[in-house]
Amino acid sequence: QAGATTAYIAANFNNSGSPGTISNWMLTPEMSMSDGDTLSFWTRTVTGSTFPDRLQVRLSTAGSSTNVGVGANDVGDFTTLLLDINPSLLQGGYPDDWAQYTITLSGLPGGMADGRVAWRYFVTDAGPTGANSNYIGIDTVEYVAGMAEPCTALADIPWLSVSPSNGSNGGGTNTNVTATFDSTGLADGVYTGNLCITSNDPDAGPGNGTDLVIVPVTLTVRPPTAVVVTNLAAESADLPAGGTAAAVSAFLAALLTVVVVSYRQRRQRR
């Protein structure tokens, strides 16, 4: 691993009372994550350890949140378990020489999210007089942005529906496909994905064989826009000199009519 022999982070049985439950957390900075990204690290316990250790890797997609709960058995916002090393606390179940673990992210909301990854040293019946817990080290953590899959299964894009999603055409014919977006329940932000079109047509062309057609889709969710309507009758003090609310309203209605008629006439001349 990188660095000097002793250049790693470590924790041991003194992380708890005697006996007790160890729940010691190490968090990454907030990151923008996508499906296909990989996280790797190295870990070990002491050689020949007879006191079992355990390490979890957990994920939060709650942005900058550092909420890990209030008790030793809580996980707060880090509800997604990515990896659990020696969950049954077996002797010899934790590597006693440096071993590398690699995790590939998948199943993120909309394929991407902002959040943190956490390592949790989690051991029950631990401490100086407990039956479990000895010592663990973590070294050379690497996070690599992966190449996202070019095509996304429709089931992975809950905010998009396509109809029809399959079918057949006769020679020289075509079928219109309708894509419908639904932002219900989505937080503000930008959601992206890909739809891929394939065909079993033996003739070469877009969508046939390996000539895949990829249609990028993007949904931008914004807060609702507030619309303010002013009651002209209640704002008579702001009317032009010599004007009345009724007269101004009639003028606006006539102006709107002229604009609409003019627009329609221009359209007809094209």
mmCIF file of C-alpha atoms in Angstrom:
data_model
loop_
_atom_site.group_PDB
_atom_site.id
_atom_site.type_symbol
_atom_site.label_atom_id
_atom_site.label_comp_id
_atom_site.label_asym_id
_atom_site.label_seq_id
_atom_site.Cartn_x
_atom_site.Cartn_y
_atom_site.Cartn_z
ATOM 1 C CA GLN A 1 0.000 0.000 0.000
ATOM 2 C CA ALA A 2 1.001 3.651 -0.345
ATOM 3 C CA GLY A 3 3.051 5.424 2.308
ATOM 4 C CA ALA A 4 5.191 4.240 5.183
ATOM 5 C CA THR A 5 4.589 0.949 6.982
ATOM 6 C CA THR A 6 2.760 2.732 9.805
ATOM 7 C CA ALA A 7 0.918 5.223 7.557
ATOM 8 C CA TYR A 8 -2.640 3.978 7.996
ATOM 9 C CA ILE A 9 -5.612 4.615 10.281
ATOM 10 C CA ALA A 10 -6.397 2.131 13.047
ATOM 11 C CA ALA A 11 -8.795 1.413 15.916
ATOM 12 C CA ASN A 12 -8.813 -1.185 18.687
ATOM 13 C CA PHE A 13 -10.755 -2.729 21.565
ATOM 14 C CA ASN A 14 -10.427 0.453 23.657
ATOM 15 C CA ASN A 15 -13.141 2.040 21.477
ATOM 16 C CA SER A 16 -15.718 0.699 23.945
ATOM 17 C CA GLY A 17 -16.346 0.180 27.631
ATOM 18 C CA SER A 18 -15.854 -3.247 29.120
ATOM 19 C CA PRO A 19 -17.782 -5.071 27.792
ATOM 20 C CA GLY A 20 -19.740 -2.957 25.324
ATOM 21 C CA THR A 21 -20.531 -2.341 21.674
ATOM 22 C CA ILE A 22 -18.026 -0.572 19.446
ATOM 23 C CA SER A 23 -19.517 1.702 16.773
ATOM 24 C CA ASN A 24 -16.673 3.879 15.523
ATOM 25 C CA TRP A 25 -17.174 5.766 12.246
ATOM 26 C CA MET A 26 -14.863 7.215 9.587
ATOM 27 C CA LEU A 27 -16.559 9.324 6.886
ATOM 28 C CA THR A 28 -15.450 10.580 3.485
ATOM 29 C CA PRO A 29 -16.055 14.175 2.417
ATOM 30 C CA GLU A 30 -19.305 14.768 0.551
ATOM 31 C CA MET A 31 -18.994 13.359 -2.974
ATOM 32 C CA SER A 32 -20.969 13.295 -6.209
ATOM 33 C CA MET A 33 -21.441 9.595 -6.899
ATOM 34 C CA SER A 34 -22.753 7.650 -9.872
ATOM 35 C CA ASP A 35 -23.615 4.042 -10.589
ATOM 36 C CA GLY A 36 -20.475 2.285 -11.787
ATOM 37 C CA ASP A 37 -18.078 4.215 -9.534
ATOM 38 C CA THR A 38 -15.690 2.019 -7.528
ATOM 39 C CA LEU A 39 -14.347 2.315 -4.004
ATOM 40 C CA SER A 40 -11.363 0.253 -2.871
ATOM 41 C CA PHE A 41 -9.346 0.020 0.333
ATOM 42 C CA TRP A 42 -7.033 -2.304 2.256
ATOM 43 C CA THR A 43 -7.614 -3.630 5.767
ATOM 44 C CA ARG A 44 -6.253 -6.146 8.279
ATOM 45 C CA THR A 45 -6.150 -7.154 11.936
ATOM 46 C CA VAL A 46 -3.100 -8.375 13.869
ATOM 47 C CA THR A 47 -1.522 -11.683 12.882
ATOM 48 C CA GLY A 48 -3.107 -14.680 14.610
ATOM 49 C CA SER A 49 -5.745 -12.628 16.435
ATOM 50 C CA THR A 50 -8.118 -14.697 18.588
ATOM 51 C CA PHE A 51 -10.517 -11.813 19.225
ATOM 52 C CA PRO A 52 -12.882 -11.399 16.248
ATOM 53 C CA ASP A 53 -13.247 -8.012 14.558
ATOM 54 C CA ARG A 54 -15.819 -6.630 12.152
ATOM 55 C CA LEU A 55 -15.963 -3.744 9.670
ATOM 56 C CA GLN A 56 -18.890 -2.336 7.715
ATOM 57 C CA VAL A 57 -18.875 0.052 4.751
ATOM 58 C CA ARG A 58 -22.044 2.137 4.541
ATOM 59 C CA LEU A 59 -23.492 4.746 2.205
ATOM 60 C CA SER A 60 -25.553 7.887 2.769
ATOM 61 C CA THR A 61 -27.187 9.756 -0.118
ATOM 62 C CA ALA A 62 -28.241 12.636 2.155
ATOM 63 C CA GLY A 63 -25.711 15.129 0.807
ATOM 64 C CA SER A 64 -23.396 16.578 3.435
ATOM 65 C CA SER A 65 -25.136 14.818 6.339
ATOM 66 C CA THR A 66 -22.899 13.346 9.046
ATOM 67 C CA ASN A 67 -25.797 11.776 10.944
ATOM 68 C CA VAL A 68 -24.728 8.334 12.198
ATOM 69 C CA GLY A 69 -27.430 8.071 14.842
ATOM 70 C CA VAL A 70 -27.226 8.532 18.595
ATOM 71 C CA GLY A 71 -26.554 5.009 19.858
ATOM 72 C CA ALA A 72 -24.112 2.201 19.154
ATOM 73 C CA ASN A 73 -26.752 0.304 17.163
ATOM 74 C CA ASP A 74 -27.933 3.294 15.108
ATOM 75 C CA VAL A 75 -26.815 4.114 11.572
ATOM 76 C CA GLY A 76 -28.537 7.472 11.030
ATOM 77 C CA ASP A 77 -28.550 8.413 7.346
ATOM 78 C CA PHE A 78 -26.070 5.652 6.455
ATOM 79 C CA THR A 79 -28.776 3.104 5.788
ATOM 80 C CA THR A 80 -27.219 1.397 2.756
ATOM 81 C CA LEU A 81 -24.830 -1.424 3.648
ATOM 82 C CA LEU A 82 -22.189 -1.814 0.927
ATOM 83 C CA LEU A 83 -19.894 -4.348 2.621
ATOM 84 C CA ASP A 84 -19.782 -6.299 5.896
ATOM 85 C CA ILE A 85 -16.499 -8.010 6.804
ATOM 86 C CA ASN A 86 -16.902 -10.851 9.324
ATOM 87 C CA PRO A 87 -20.530 -10.092 10.307
ATOM 88 C CA SER A 88 -20.760 -13.302 12.384
ATOM 89 C CA LEU A 89 -17.668 -12.348 14.422
ATOM 90 C CA LEU A 90 -15.821 -15.598 13.767
ATOM 91 C CA GLN A 91 -12.235 -16.206 14.821
ATOM 92 C CA GLY A 92 -10.100 -15.913 11.702
ATOM 93 C CA GLY A 93 -12.954 -14.218 9.852
ATOM 94 C CA TYR A 94 -11.073 -10.927 9.504
ATOM 95 C CA PRO A 95 -7.908 -10.889 7.344
ATOM 96 C CA ASP A 96 -4.719 -10.815 9.427
ATOM 97 C CA ASP A 97 -2.649 -9.649 6.466
ATOM 98 C CA TRP A 98 -3.377 -6.671 4.251
ATOM 99 C CA ALA A 99 -6.314 -7.522 1.951
ATOM 100 C CA GLN A 100 -7.943 -5.300 -0.645
ATOM 101 C CA TYR A 101 -11.711 -4.892 -0.999
ATOM 102 C CA THR A 102 -13.417 -3.236 -3.975
ATOM 103 C CA ILE A 103 -17.025 -2.040 -4.089
ATOM 104 C CA THR A 104 -18.912 -0.999 -7.234
ATOM 105 C CA LEU A 105 -21.776 1.423 -6.628
ATOM 106 C CA SER A 106 -25.192 0.610 -8.066
ATOM 107 C CA GLY A 107 -28.827 1.408 -7.423
ATOM 108 C CA LEU A 108 -28.312 5.110 -6.680
ATOM 109 C CA PRO A 109 -31.456 7.272 -7.019
ATOM 110 C CA GLY A 110 -31.644 8.243 -10.672
ATOM 111 C CA GLY A 111 -28.216 6.646 -11.147
ATOM 112 C CA MET A 112 -26.426 9.386 -9.226
ATOM 113 C CA ALA A 113 -26.435 11.053 -5.802
ATOM 114 C CA ASP A 114 -24.500 13.358 -3.507
ATOM 115 C CA GLY A 115 -23.473 11.865 -0.190
ATOM 116 C CA ARG A 116 -20.766 10.152 1.825
ATOM 117 C CA VAL A 117 -19.265 6.706 2.328
ATOM 118 C CA ALA A 118 -18.476 5.564 5.872
ATOM 119 C CA TRP A 119 -16.396 2.814 7.455
ATOM 120 C CA ARG A 120 -17.906 1.533 10.691
ATOM 121 C CA TYR A 121 -15.857 -0.496 13.162
ATOM 122 C CA PHE A 122 -18.827 -2.373 14.625
ATOM 123 C CA VAL A 123 -18.275 -5.086 17.247
ATOM 124 C CA THR A 124 -20.607 -6.364 19.962
ATOM 125 C CA ASP A 125 -19.383 -7.852 23.270
ATOM 126 C CA ALA A 126 -16.267 -5.767 22.785
ATOM 127 C CA GLY A 127 -13.839 -3.879 24.980
ATOM 128 C CA PRO A 128 -10.941 -4.913 27.247
ATOM 129 C CA THR A 129 -12.952 -7.679 28.944
ATOM 130 C CA GLY A 130 -15.256 -8.556 26.024
ATOM 131 C CA ALA A 131 -15.050 -11.726 23.964
ATOM 132 C CA ASN A 132 -14.628 -9.766 20.712
ATOM 133 C CA SER A 133 -12.574 -6.878 19.250
ATOM 134 C CA ASN A 134 -8.834 -6.539 18.931
ATOM 135 C CA TYR A 135 -7.403 -4.189 16.288
ATOM 136 C CA ILE A 136 -8.070 -3.152 12.693
ATOM 137 C CA GLY A 137 -6.207 -0.965 10.206
ATOM 138 C CA ILE A 138 -7.469 0.731 7.024
ATOM 139 C CA ASP A 139 -5.097 1.881 4.286
ATOM 140 C CA THR A 140 -4.991 3.296 0.720
ATOM 141 C CA VAL A 141 -8.597 4.302 0.090
ATOM 142 C CA GLU A 142 -9.303 5.008 -3.586
ATOM 143 C CA TYR A 143 -12.493 6.266 -5.215
ATOM 144 C CA VAL A 144 -12.689 6.035 -9.006
ATOM 145 C CA ALA A 145 -15.492 7.421 -11.155
ATOM 146 C CA GLY A 146 -16.579 4.666 -13.490
ATOM 147 C CA MET A 147 -18.039 4.712 -16.943
ATOM 148 C CA ALA A 148 -21.789 4.566 -16.531
ATOM 149 C CA GLU A 149 -23.657 1.939 -18.492
ATOM 150 C CA PRO A 150 -24.747 3.600 -21.735
ATOM 151 C CA CYS A 151 -28.201 2.078 -21.548
ATOM 152 C CA THR A 152 -30.459 2.252 -18.551
ATOM 153 C CA ALA A 153 -33.218 -0.275 -17.926
ATOM 154 C CA LEU A 154 -36.588 1.445 -17.791
ATOM 155 C CA ALA A 155 -37.174 0.026 -14.315
ATOM 156 C CA ASP A 156 -34.176 2.073 -13.123
ATOM 157 C CA ILE A 157 -35.767 5.351 -14.306
ATOM 158 C CA PRO A 158 -38.991 5.558 -12.269
ATOM 159 C CA TRP A 159 -39.685 9.110 -13.480
ATOM 160 C CA LEU A 160 -39.932 8.037 -17.123
ATOM 161 C CA SER A 161 -42.409 5.809 -18.919
ATOM 162 C CA VAL A 162 -42.292 4.788 -22.573
ATOM 163 C CA SER A 163 -45.139 3.470 -24.687
ATOM 164 C CA PRO A 164 -44.820 1.225 -26.534
ATOM 165 C CA SER A 165 -41.587 -0.226 -25.182
ATOM 166 C CA ASN A 166 -41.422 -2.952 -27.838
ATOM 167 C CA GLY A 167 -43.195 -4.120 -30.940
ATOM 168 C CA SER A 168 -42.737 -4.800 -34.619
ATOM 169 C CA ASN A 169 -43.092 -2.846 -37.853
ATOM 170 C CA GLY A 170 -43.743 -3.929 -41.372
ATOM 171 C CA GLY A 171 -41.345 -2.938 -44.113
ATOM 172 C CA GLY A 172 -41.345 0.799 -44.780
ATOM 173 C CA THR A 173 -43.566 1.594 -41.775
ATOM 174 C CA ASN A 174 -42.892 3.358 -38.509
ATOM 175 C CA THR A 175 -44.308 3.607 -34.997
ATOM 176 C CA ASN A 176 -44.397 6.701 -32.810
ATOM 177 C CA VAL A 177 -43.049 6.203 -29.283
ATOM 178 C CA THR A 178 -44.277 8.464 -26.474
ATOM 179 C CA ALA A 179 -41.984 9.254 -23.533
ATOM 180 C CA THR A 180 -43.744 10.615 -20.437
ATOM 181 C CA PHE A 181 -41.938 12.339 -17.561
ATOM 182 C CA ASP A 182 -43.332 12.390 -14.004
ATOM 183 C CA SER A 183 -41.636 14.452 -11.267
ATOM 184 C CA THR A 184 -43.974 13.320 -8.478
ATOM 185 C CA GLY A 185 -42.016 12.780 -5.260
ATOM 186 C CA LEU A 186 -38.679 13.871 -6.743
ATOM 187 C CA ALA A 187 -36.411 16.367 -5.020
ATOM 188 C CA ASP A 188 -35.222 19.421 -6.943
ATOM 189 C CA GLY A 189 -32.333 18.534 -9.219
ATOM 190 C CA VAL A 190 -31.330 17.128 -12.592
ATOM 191 C CA TYR A 191 -32.062 13.476 -13.403
ATOM 192 C CA THR A 192 -30.496 11.780 -16.399
ATOM 193 C CA GLY A 193 -30.563 8.434 -18.122
ATOM 194 C CA ASN A 194 -30.323 6.716 -21.490
ATOM 195 C CA LEU A 195 -32.827 4.811 -23.554
ATOM 196 C CA CYS A 196 -31.449 2.369 -26.090
ATOM 197 C CA ILE A 197 -33.123 1.182 -29.266
ATOM 198 C CA THR A 198 -32.227 -2.155 -30.805
ATOM 199 C CA SER A 199 -33.675 -4.174 -33.645
ATOM 200 C CA ASN A 200 -33.446 -7.673 -35.061
ATOM 201 C CA ASP A 201 -33.590 -6.280 -38.599
ATOM 202 C CA PRO A 202 -30.914 -8.198 -40.557
ATOM 203 C CA ASP A 203 -30.163 -5.156 -42.710
ATOM 204 C CA ALA A 204 -27.463 -2.803 -41.479
ATOM 205 C CA GLY A 205 -28.669 0.480 -40.064
ATOM 206 C CA PRO A 206 -29.277 2.451 -36.862
ATOM 207 C CA GLY A 207 -30.459 0.185 -34.073
ATOM 208 C CA ASN A 208 -29.529 -3.022 -35.860
ATOM 209 C CA GLY A 209 -26.899 -5.443 -34.647
ATOM 210 C CA THR A 210 -24.214 -3.597 -32.712
ATOM 211 C CA ASP A 211 -25.238 -0.221 -34.158
ATOM 212 C CA LEU A 212 -27.055 0.813 -30.989
ATOM 213 C CA VAL A 213 -29.200 3.949 -30.919
ATOM 214 C CA ILE A 214 -28.832 5.790 -27.597
ATOM 215 C CA VAL A 215 -31.353 8.491 -26.683
ATOM 216 C CA PRO A 216 -30.244 10.614 -23.695
ATOM 217 C CA VAL A 217 -33.096 11.747 -21.444
ATOM 218 C CA THR A 218 -32.950 14.545 -18.871
ATOM 219 C CA LEU A 219 -35.527 15.706 -16.336
ATOM 220 C CA THR A 220 -34.948 18.967 -14.452
ATOM 221 C CA VAL A 221 -37.068 19.407 -11.321
ATOM 222 C CA ARG A 222 -37.450 22.962 -10.035
ATOM 223 C CA PRO A 223 -39.496 24.511 -7.189
ATOM 224 C CA PRO A 224 -42.989 25.666 -8.209
ATOM 225 C CA THR A 225 -43.181 29.268 -9.438
ATOM 226 C CA ALA A 226 -45.412 31.585 -7.426
ATOM 227 C CA VAL A 227 -47.944 33.550 -9.530
ATOM 228 C CA VAL A 228 -49.235 36.840 -8.088
ATOM 229 C CA VAL A 229 -52.482 38.292 -9.503
ATOM 230 C CA THR A 230 -53.231 41.938 -8.718
ATOM 231 C CA ASN A 231 -56.842 43.080 -8.342
ATOM 232 C CA LEU A 232 -57.107 46.177 -10.565
ATOM 233 C CA ALA A 233 -60.179 47.413 -8.730
ATOM 234 C CA ALA A 234 -58.248 47.391 -5.454
ATOM 235 C CA GLU A 235 -55.297 49.267 -7.010
ATOM 236 C CA SER A 236 -57.227 52.272 -8.376
ATOM 237 C CA ALA A 237 -54.643 54.675 -6.941
ATOM 238 C CA ASP A 238 -52.138 53.374 -9.500
ATOM 239 C CA LEU A 239 -54.359 53.858 -12.557
ATOM 240 C CA PRO A 240 -53.354 56.325 -15.304
ATOM 241 C CA ALA A 241 -54.759 59.859 -15.013
ATOM 242 C CA GLY A 242 -58.428 59.899 -15.980
ATOM 243 C CA GLY A 243 -58.577 56.102 -16.103
ATOM 244 C CA THR A 244 -60.902 53.716 -14.278
ATOM 245 C CA ALA A 245 -60.471 50.083 -13.364
ATOM 246 C CA ALA A 246 -63.211 49.077 -15.798
ATOM 247 C CA ALA A 247 -61.694 51.146 -18.603
ATOM 248 C CA VAL A 248 -58.207 49.788 -18.027
ATOM 249 C CA SER A 249 -59.540 46.224 -17.907
ATOM 250 C CA ALA A 250 -61.387 46.777 -21.175
ATOM 251 C CA PHE A 251 -58.242 48.260 -22.724
ATOM 252 C CA LEU A 252 -56.136 45.266 -21.639
ATOM 253 C CA ALA A 253 -58.738 42.858 -22.983
ATOM 254 C CA ALA A 254 -58.769 44.684 -26.324
ATOM 255 C CA LEU A 255 -54.981 44.745 -26.433
ATOM 256 C CA LEU A 256 -54.792 41.014 -25.750
ATOM 257 C CA THR A 257 -57.374 40.407 -28.468
ATOM 258 C CA VAL A 258 -55.395 42.460 -30.959
ATOM 259 C CA VAL A 259 -52.178 40.647 -30.086
ATOM 260 C CA VAL A 260 -53.773 37.223 -30.465
ATOM 261 C CA VAL A 261 -55.492 38.121 -33.738
ATOM 262 C CA SER A 262 -52.316 39.658 -35.107
ATOM 263 C CA TYR A 263 -50.335 36.556 -34.128
ATOM 264 C CA ARG A 264 -52.859 34.297 -35.820
ATOM 265 C CA GLN A 265 -52.843 36.427 -38.936
ATOM 266 C CA ARG A 266 -49.064 36.287 -39.179
ATOM 267 C CA ARG A 267 -49.208 32.542 -38.753
ATOM 268 C CA GLN A 268 -51.690 32.269 -41.635
ATOM 269 C CA ARG A 269 -49.498 34.287 -44.003
ATOM 270 C CA ARG A 270 -46.540 31.873 -43.635
#
